[in-house]
Short mmCIF file of C-alpha atoms and ligand atoms in Angstrom, two decimals:
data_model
loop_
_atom_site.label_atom_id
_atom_site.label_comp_id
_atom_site.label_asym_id
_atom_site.label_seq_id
_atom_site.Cartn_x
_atom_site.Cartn_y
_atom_site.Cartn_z
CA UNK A 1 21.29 12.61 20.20
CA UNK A 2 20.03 12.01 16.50
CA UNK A 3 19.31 8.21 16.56
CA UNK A 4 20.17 8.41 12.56
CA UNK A 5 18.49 5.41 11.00
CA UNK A 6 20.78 3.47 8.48
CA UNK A 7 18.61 3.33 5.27
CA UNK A 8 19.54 0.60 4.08
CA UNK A 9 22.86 0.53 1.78
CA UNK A 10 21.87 -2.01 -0.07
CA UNK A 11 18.33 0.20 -1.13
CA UNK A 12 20.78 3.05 -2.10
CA UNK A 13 22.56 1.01 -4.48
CA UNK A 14 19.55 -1.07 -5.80
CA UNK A 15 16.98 1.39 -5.84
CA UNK A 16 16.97 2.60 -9.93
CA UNK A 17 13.88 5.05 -9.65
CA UNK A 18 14.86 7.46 -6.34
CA UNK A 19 17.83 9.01 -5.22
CA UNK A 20 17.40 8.67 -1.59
CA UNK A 21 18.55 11.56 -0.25
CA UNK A 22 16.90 12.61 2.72
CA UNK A 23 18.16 10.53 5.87
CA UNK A 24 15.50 9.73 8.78
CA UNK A 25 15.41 9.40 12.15
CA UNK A 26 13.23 8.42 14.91
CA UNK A 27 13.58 11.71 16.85
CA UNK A 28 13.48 14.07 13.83
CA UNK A 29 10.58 15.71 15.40
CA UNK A 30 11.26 15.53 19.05
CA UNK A 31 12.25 19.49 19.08
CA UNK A 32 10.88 20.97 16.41
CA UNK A 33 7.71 19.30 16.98
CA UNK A 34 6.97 17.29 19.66
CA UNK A 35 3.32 16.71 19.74
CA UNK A 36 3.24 15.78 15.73
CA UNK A 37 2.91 11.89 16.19
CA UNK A 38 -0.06 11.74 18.81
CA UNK A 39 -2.19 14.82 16.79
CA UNK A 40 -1.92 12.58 13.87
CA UNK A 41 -2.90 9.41 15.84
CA UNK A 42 -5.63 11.14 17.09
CA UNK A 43 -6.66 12.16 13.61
CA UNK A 44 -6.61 8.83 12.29
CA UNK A 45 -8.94 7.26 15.27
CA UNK A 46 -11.52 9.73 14.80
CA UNK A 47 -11.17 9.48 10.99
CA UNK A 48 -11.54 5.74 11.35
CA UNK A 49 -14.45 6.05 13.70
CA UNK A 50 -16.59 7.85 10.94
CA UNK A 51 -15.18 5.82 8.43
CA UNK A 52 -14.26 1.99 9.16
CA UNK A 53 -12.96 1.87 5.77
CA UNK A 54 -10.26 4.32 6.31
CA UNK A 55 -7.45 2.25 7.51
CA UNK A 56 -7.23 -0.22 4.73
CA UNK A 57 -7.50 2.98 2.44
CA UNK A 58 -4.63 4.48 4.28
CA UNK A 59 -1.96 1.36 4.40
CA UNK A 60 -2.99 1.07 0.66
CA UNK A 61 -2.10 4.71 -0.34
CA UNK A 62 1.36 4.46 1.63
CA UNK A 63 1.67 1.77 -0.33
CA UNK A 64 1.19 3.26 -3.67
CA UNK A 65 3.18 6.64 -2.63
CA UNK A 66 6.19 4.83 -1.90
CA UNK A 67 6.23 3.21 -5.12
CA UNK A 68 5.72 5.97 -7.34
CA UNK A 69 8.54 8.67 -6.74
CA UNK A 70 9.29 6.96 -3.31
CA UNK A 71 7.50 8.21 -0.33
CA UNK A 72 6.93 12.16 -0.98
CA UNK A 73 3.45 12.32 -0.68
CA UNK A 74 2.77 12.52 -4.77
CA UNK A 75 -0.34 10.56 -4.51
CA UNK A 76 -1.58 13.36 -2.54
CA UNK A 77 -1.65 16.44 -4.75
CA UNK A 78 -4.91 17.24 -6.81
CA UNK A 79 -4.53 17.38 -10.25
CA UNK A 80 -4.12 21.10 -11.96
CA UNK A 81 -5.40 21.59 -15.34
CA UNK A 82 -4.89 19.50 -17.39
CA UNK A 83 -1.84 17.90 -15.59
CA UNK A 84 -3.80 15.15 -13.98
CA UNK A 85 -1.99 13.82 -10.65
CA UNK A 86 -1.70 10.13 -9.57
CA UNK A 87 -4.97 10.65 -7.83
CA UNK A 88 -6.38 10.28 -11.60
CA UNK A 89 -4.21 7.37 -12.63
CA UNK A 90 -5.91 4.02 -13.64
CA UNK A 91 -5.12 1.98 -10.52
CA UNK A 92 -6.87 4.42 -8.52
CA UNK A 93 -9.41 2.15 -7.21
CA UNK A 94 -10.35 2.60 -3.67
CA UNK A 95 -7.65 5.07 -3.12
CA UNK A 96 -9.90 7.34 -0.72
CA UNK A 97 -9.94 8.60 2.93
CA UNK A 98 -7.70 11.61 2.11
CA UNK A 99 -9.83 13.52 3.97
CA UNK A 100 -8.13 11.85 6.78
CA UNK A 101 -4.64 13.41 5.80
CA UNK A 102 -6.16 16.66 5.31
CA UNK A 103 -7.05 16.79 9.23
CA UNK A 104 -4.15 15.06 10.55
CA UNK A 105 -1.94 18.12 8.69
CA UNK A 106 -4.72 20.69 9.70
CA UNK A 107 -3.97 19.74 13.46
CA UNK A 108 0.18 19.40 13.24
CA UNK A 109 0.16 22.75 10.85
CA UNK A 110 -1.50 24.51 13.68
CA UNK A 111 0.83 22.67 16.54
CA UNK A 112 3.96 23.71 14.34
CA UNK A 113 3.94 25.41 11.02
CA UNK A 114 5.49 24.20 7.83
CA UNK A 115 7.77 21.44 9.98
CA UNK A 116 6.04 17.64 8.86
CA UNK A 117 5.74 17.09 6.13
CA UNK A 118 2.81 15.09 4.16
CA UNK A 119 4.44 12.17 3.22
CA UNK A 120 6.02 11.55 6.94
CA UNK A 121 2.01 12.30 7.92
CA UNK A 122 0.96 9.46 5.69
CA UNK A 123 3.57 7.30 6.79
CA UNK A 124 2.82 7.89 10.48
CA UNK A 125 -0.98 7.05 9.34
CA UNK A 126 0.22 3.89 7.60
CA UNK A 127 1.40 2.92 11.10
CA UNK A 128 -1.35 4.27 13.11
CA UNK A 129 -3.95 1.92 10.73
CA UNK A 130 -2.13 -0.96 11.08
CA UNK A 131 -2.27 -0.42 15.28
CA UNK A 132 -5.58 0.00 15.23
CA UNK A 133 -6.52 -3.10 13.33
CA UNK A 134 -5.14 -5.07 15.73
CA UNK A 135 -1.60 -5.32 14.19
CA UNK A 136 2.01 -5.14 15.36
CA UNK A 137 3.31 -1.26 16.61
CA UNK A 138 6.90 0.03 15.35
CA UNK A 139 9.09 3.11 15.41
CA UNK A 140 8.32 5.11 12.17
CA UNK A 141 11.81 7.03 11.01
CA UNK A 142 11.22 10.27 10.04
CA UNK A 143 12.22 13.64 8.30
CA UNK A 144 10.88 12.59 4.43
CA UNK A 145 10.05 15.47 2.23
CA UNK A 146 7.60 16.34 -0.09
CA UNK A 147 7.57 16.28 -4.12
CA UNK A 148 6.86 18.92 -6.66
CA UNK A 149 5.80 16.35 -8.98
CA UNK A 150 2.93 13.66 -8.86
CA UNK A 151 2.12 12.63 -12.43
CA UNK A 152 -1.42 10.64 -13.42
CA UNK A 153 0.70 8.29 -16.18
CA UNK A 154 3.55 7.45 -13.94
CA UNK A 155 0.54 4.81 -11.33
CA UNK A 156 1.67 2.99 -14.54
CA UNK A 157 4.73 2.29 -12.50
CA UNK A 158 2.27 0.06 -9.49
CA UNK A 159 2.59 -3.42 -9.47
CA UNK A 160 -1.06 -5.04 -11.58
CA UNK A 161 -3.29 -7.45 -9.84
CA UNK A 162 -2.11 -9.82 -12.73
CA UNK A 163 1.57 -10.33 -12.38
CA UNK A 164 3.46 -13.22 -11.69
CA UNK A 165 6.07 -14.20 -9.55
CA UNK A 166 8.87 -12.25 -11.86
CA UNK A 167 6.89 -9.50 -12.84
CA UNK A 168 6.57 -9.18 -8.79
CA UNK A 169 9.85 -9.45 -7.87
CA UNK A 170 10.86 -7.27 -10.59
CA UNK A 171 8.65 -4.47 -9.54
CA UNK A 172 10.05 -4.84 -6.01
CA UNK A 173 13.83 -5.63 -6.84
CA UNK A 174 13.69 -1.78 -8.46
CA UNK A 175 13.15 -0.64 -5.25
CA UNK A 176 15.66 -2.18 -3.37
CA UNK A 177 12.78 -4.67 -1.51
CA UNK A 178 13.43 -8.79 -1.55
CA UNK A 179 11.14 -11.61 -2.21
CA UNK A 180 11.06 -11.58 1.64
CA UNK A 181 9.35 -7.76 1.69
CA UNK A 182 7.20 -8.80 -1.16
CA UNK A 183 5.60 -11.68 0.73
CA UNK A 184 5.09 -9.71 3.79
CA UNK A 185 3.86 -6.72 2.55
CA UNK A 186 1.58 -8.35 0.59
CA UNK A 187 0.08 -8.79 4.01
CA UNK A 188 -1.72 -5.87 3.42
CA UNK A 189 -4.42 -7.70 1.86
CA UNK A 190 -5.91 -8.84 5.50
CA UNK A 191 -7.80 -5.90 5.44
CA UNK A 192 -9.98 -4.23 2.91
CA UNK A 193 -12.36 -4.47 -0.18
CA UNK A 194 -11.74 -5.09 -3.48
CA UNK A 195 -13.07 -4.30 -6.88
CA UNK A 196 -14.48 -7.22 -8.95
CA UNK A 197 -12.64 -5.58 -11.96
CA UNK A 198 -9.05 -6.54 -9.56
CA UNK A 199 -9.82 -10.00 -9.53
CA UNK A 200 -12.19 -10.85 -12.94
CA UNK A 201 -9.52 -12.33 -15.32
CA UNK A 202 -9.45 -15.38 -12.66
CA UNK A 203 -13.15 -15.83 -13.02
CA UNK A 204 -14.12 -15.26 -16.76
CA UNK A 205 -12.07 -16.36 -19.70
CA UNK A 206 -9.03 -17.35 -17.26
CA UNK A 207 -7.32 -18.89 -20.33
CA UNK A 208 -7.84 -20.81 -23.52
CA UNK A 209 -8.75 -23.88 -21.54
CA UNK A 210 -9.70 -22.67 -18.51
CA UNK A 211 -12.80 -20.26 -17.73
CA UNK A 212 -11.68 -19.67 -13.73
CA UNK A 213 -9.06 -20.25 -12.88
CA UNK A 214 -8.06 -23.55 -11.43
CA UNK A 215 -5.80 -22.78 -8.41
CA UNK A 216 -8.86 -21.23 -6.99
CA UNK A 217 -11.27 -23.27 -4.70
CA UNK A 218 -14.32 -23.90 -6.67
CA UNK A 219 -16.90 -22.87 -4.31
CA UNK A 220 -14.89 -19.55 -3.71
CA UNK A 221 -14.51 -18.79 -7.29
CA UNK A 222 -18.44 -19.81 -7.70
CA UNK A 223 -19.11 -17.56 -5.08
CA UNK A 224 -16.94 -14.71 -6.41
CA UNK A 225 -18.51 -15.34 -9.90
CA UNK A 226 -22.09 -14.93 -8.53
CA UNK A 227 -20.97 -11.38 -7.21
CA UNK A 228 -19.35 -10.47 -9.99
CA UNK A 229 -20.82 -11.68 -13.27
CA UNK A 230 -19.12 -11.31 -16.44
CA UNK A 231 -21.20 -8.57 -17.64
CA UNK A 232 -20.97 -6.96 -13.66
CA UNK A 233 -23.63 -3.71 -14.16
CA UNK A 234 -23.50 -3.13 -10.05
CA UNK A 235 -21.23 -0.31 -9.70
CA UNK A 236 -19.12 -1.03 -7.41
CA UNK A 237 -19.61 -4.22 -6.82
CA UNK A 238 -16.74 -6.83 -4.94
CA UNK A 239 -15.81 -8.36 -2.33
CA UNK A 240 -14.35 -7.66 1.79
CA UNK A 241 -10.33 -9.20 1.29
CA UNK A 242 -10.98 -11.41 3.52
CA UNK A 243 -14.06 -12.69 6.34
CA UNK A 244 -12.27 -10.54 9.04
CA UNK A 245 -11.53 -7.46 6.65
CA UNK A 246 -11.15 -4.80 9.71
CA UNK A 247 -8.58 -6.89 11.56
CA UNK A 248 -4.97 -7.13 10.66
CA UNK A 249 -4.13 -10.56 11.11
CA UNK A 250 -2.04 -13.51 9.51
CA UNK A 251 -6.03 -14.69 7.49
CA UNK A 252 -4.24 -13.26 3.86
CA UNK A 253 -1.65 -16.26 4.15
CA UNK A 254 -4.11 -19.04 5.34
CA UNK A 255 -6.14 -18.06 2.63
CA UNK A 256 -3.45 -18.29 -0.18
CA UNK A 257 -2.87 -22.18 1.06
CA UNK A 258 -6.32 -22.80 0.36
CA UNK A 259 -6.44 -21.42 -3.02
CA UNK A 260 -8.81 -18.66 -1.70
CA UNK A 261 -7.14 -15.40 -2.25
CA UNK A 262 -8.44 -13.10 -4.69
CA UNK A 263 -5.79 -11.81 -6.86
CA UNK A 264 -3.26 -13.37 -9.42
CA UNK A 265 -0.41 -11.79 -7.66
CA UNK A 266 -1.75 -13.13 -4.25
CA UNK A 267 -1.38 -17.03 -6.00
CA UNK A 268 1.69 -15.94 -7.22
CA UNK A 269 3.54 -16.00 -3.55
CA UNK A 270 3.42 -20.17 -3.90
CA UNK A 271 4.97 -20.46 -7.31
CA UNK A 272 8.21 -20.73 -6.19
CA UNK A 273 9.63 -22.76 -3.41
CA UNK A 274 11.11 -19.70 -1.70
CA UNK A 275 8.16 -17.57 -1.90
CA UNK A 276 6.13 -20.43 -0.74
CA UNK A 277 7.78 -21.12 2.19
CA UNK A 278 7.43 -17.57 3.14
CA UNK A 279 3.65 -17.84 2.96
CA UNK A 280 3.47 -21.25 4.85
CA UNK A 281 5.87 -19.56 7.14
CA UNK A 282 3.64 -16.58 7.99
CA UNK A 283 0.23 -18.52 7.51
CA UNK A 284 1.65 -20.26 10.77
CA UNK A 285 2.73 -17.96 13.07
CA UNK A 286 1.38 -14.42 13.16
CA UNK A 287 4.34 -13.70 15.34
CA UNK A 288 6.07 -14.11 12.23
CA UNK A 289 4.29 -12.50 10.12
CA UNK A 290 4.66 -9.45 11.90
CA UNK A 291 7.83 -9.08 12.90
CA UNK A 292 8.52 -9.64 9.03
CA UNK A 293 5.95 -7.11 8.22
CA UNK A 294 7.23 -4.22 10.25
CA UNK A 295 10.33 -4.88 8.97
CA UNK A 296 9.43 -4.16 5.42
CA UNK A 297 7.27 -1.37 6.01
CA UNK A 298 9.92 0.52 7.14
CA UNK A 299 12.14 -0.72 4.59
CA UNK A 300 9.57 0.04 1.91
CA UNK A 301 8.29 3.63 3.67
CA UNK A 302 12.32 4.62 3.67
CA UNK A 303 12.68 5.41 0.01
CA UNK A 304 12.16 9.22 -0.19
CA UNK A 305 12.29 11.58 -2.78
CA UNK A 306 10.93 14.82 -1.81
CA UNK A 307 12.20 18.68 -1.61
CA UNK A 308 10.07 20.45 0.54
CA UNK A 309 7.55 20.31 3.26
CA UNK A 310 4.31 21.42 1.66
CA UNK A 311 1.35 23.58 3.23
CA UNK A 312 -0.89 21.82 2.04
CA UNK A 313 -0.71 18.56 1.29
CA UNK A 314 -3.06 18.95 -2.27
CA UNK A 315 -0.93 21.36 -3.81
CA UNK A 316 2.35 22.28 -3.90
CA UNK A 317 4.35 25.52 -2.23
C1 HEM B 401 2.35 -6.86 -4.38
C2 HEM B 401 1.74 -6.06 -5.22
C3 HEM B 401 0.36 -5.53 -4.98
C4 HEM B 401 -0.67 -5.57 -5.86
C5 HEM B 401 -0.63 -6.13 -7.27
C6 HEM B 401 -1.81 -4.99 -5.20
C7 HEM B 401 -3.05 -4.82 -5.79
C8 HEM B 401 -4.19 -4.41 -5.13
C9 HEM B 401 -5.49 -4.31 -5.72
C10 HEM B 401 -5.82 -4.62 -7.17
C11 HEM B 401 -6.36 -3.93 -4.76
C12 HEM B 401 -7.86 -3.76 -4.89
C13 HEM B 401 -8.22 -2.41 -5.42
C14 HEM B 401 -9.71 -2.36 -5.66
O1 HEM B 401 -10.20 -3.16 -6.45
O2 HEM B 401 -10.38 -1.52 -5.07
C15 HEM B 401 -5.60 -3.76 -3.56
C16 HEM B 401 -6.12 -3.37 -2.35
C17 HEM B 401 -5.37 -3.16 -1.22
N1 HEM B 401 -4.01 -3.24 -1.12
FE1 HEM B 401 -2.76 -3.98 -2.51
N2 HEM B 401 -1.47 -4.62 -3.95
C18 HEM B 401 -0.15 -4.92 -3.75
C19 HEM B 401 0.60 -4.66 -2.63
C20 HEM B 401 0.12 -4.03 -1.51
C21 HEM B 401 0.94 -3.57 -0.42
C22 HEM B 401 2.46 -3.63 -0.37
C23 HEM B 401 0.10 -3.04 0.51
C24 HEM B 401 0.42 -2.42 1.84
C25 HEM B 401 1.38 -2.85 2.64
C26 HEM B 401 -1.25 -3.20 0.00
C27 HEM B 401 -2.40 -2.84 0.67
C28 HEM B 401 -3.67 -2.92 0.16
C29 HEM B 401 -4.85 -2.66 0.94
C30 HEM B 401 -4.91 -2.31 2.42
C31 HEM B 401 -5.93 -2.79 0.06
C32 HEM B 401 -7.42 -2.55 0.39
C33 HEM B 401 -7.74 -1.12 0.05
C34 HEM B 401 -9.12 -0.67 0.51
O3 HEM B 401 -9.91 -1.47 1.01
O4 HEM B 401 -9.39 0.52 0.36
N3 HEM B 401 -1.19 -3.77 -1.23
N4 HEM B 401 -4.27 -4.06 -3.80
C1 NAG B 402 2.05 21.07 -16.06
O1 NAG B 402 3.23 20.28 -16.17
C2 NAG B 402 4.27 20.90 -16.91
C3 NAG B 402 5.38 19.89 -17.10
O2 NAG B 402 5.60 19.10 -15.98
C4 NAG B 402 4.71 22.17 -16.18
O3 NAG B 402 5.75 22.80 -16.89
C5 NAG B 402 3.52 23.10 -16.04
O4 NAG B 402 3.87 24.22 -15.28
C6 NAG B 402 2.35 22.40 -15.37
N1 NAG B 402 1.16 23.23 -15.43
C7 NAG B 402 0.46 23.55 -14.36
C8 NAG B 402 -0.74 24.39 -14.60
O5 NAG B 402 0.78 23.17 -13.23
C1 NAG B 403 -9.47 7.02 -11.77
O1 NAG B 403 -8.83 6.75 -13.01
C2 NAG B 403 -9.72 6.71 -14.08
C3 NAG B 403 -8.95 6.24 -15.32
O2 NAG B 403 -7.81 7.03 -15.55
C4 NAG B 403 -10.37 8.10 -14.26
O3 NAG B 403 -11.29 8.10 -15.32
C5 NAG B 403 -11.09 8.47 -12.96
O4 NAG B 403 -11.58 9.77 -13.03
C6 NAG B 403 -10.13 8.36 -11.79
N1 NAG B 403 -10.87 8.57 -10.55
C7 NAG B 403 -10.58 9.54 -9.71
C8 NAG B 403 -11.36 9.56 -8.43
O5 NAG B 403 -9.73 10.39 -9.93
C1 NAG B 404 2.64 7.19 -20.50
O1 NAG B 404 3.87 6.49 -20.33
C2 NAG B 404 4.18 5.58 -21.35
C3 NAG B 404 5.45 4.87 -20.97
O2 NAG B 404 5.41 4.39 -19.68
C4 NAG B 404 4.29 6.31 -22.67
O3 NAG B 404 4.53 5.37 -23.70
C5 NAG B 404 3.01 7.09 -22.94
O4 NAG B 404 3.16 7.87 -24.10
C6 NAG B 404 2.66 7.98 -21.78
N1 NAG B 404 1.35 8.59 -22.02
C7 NAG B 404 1.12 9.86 -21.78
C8 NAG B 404 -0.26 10.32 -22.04
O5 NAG B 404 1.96 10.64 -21.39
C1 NAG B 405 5.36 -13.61 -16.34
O1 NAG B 405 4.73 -12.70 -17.21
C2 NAG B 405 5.60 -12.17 -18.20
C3 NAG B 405 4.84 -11.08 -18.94
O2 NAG B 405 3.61 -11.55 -19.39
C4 NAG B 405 6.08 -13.29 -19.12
O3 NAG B 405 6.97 -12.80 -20.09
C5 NAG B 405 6.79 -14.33 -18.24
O4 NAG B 405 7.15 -15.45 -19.06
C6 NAG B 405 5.91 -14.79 -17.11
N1 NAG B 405 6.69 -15.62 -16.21
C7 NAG B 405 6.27 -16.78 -15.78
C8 NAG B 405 7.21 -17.53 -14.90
O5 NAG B 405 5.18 -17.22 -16.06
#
């Protein structure tokens, strides 16, 4: 029996950028490819085990594939000629760890040929990352395709480091996702490294009165100003997301309440009363936080837009 996964009505008739046309399942794979979801676990662990980087890298590219196209594995295709693919967009910071991708399709293309596709791959890695940090497990629905398209202009389209509250829940209302998904998926940020150019307009010329920004904690913002000075020359250079930056916890949300986090957009989550409660909801239970997260994820990995499975996941058919 097909255990058909409702995606979401209310995405269909919200969502602006993707017609959502493929429908997923949890057992999409169970005959035509059985042993898909373990090869690609496995591929993750030992990808992660060379690499302890790889996880955050992997959560953050779901991330940016689902909201650019919806989940069809654009982010993943190399750029040809002068068409340059997302891969070459501006926010491509820290987007790595595709090498990790590359093997986990290697291994299910020789289990079953030409049956997952690469963005169902990713978002079984997106999963698989979050696991092995330490965080909650869930179900991923599956059966997404794979775009022709993936366009270096269109990252343009990723929510910026310095949005507000509106600019946030504008970015996320597009696709169908609530104030509630933007506050828990912004949980991401528990694990990883960031950029001091993703965080510097809170530390240098903040405003016309301001030089840092005063909803940070002073000896935070002193601390992220000594690592990244105005005139930063350390390529580079920035900062773990948080002091446990492998382990996928509820940290991000404690951190926010102390006026610790490192991005604009991560203050923005307590400049509303809704939003706020959200955070002071999650920065006290975990429980919480997860069940909230998992629910988002797969509300957020649901919004396909692909027509075929590719090959390979750099190029298309
Ligand atoms: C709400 C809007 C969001 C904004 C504005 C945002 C912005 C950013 C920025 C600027 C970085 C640092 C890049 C760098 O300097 O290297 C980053 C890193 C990261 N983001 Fe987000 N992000 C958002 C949402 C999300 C979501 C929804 C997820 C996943 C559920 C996510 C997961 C991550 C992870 C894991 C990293 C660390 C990447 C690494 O260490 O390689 N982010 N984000
Ligand atoms: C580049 O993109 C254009 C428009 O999307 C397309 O017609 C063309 O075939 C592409 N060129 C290559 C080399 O892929
Ligand atoms: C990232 O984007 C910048 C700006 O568009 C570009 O110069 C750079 O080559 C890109 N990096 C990668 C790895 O594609
Ligand atoms: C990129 O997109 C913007 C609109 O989002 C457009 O104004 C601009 O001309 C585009 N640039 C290129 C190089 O296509
Ligand atoms: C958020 O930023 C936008 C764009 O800069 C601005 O128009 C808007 O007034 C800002 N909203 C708030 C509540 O600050």
């Amino acid at each position: 029996m097909a255990t058909v996964v409702a995606v979401f009505s209310s995405l269909l008739m919200c969502s602006m950028f993707f017609a959502i046309g493929n429908s997923l399942s949890l057992d999409y794979y169970d005959k035509s490819c059985p042993g898909a979801e373990s090869a690609i676990t496995n591929a993750v662990k030992q990808g992660t085990i060379k690499d302890k980087t790889v996880p955050a890298a992997l959560l953050r590219m779901h991330f940016h594939d689902c909201f650019v196209r919806g989940c069809d594995a654009s982010v993943l295709l190399d750029s040809v000629g002068k068409n340059t693919s997302e891969k070459a967009g501006p926010p491509n910071l820290s987007l790595h760890a595709f090498f990790v991708i590359d093997n986990a399709k290697k291994e299910v293309e020789a289990l079953c040929p030409g049956v997952v596709s690469c963005a169902d791959v990713l978002a079984l890695a997106a999963r698989d990352v979050v696991v092995l940090s330490g965080g909650p497990t869930w179900d991923v629905p599956k059966g997404r395709k794979d775009g022709r398209t993936s366009i270096a202009n269109e990252t343009r389209q990723l929510p910026a480091p310095v949005f507000n509250l509106s600019q946030l829940q504008q970015s996320f209302s597009q696709r169908g996702l609530s104030v509630e998904d933007l506050v828990a998926l912004s949980g991401g940020h528990t694990i990883g490294f960031s950029h001091c150019s993703s965080f510097q307009n809170r530390i240098h010329n903040f405003d016309i009165t301001h030089d840092i920004d005063p909803s940070l904690q002073q000896s935070f913002a002193a601390s992220l100003r000594s690592i990244c000075p105005a005139h930063n020359k350390v390529k580079n250079a920035g900062v773990n997301m948080n002091p446990s930056p492998t382990t996928f916890d509820n940290t991000y949300y404690k951190l926010i309440l102390q006026g610790k986090s490192l991005f604009s957009s991560d203050q923005a989550l307590v400049t509303s009363s809704t939003a706020k409660k959200l955070v002071s909801k999650f920065a006290g239970s975990q429980e919480e936080f997860f069940k909230a997260f998992v629910k988002s994820m797969i509300k957020m990995s649901s919004l396909t837009g692909g027509q075929e499975v590719r090959k390979n996941c750099r190029v298309v058919n």
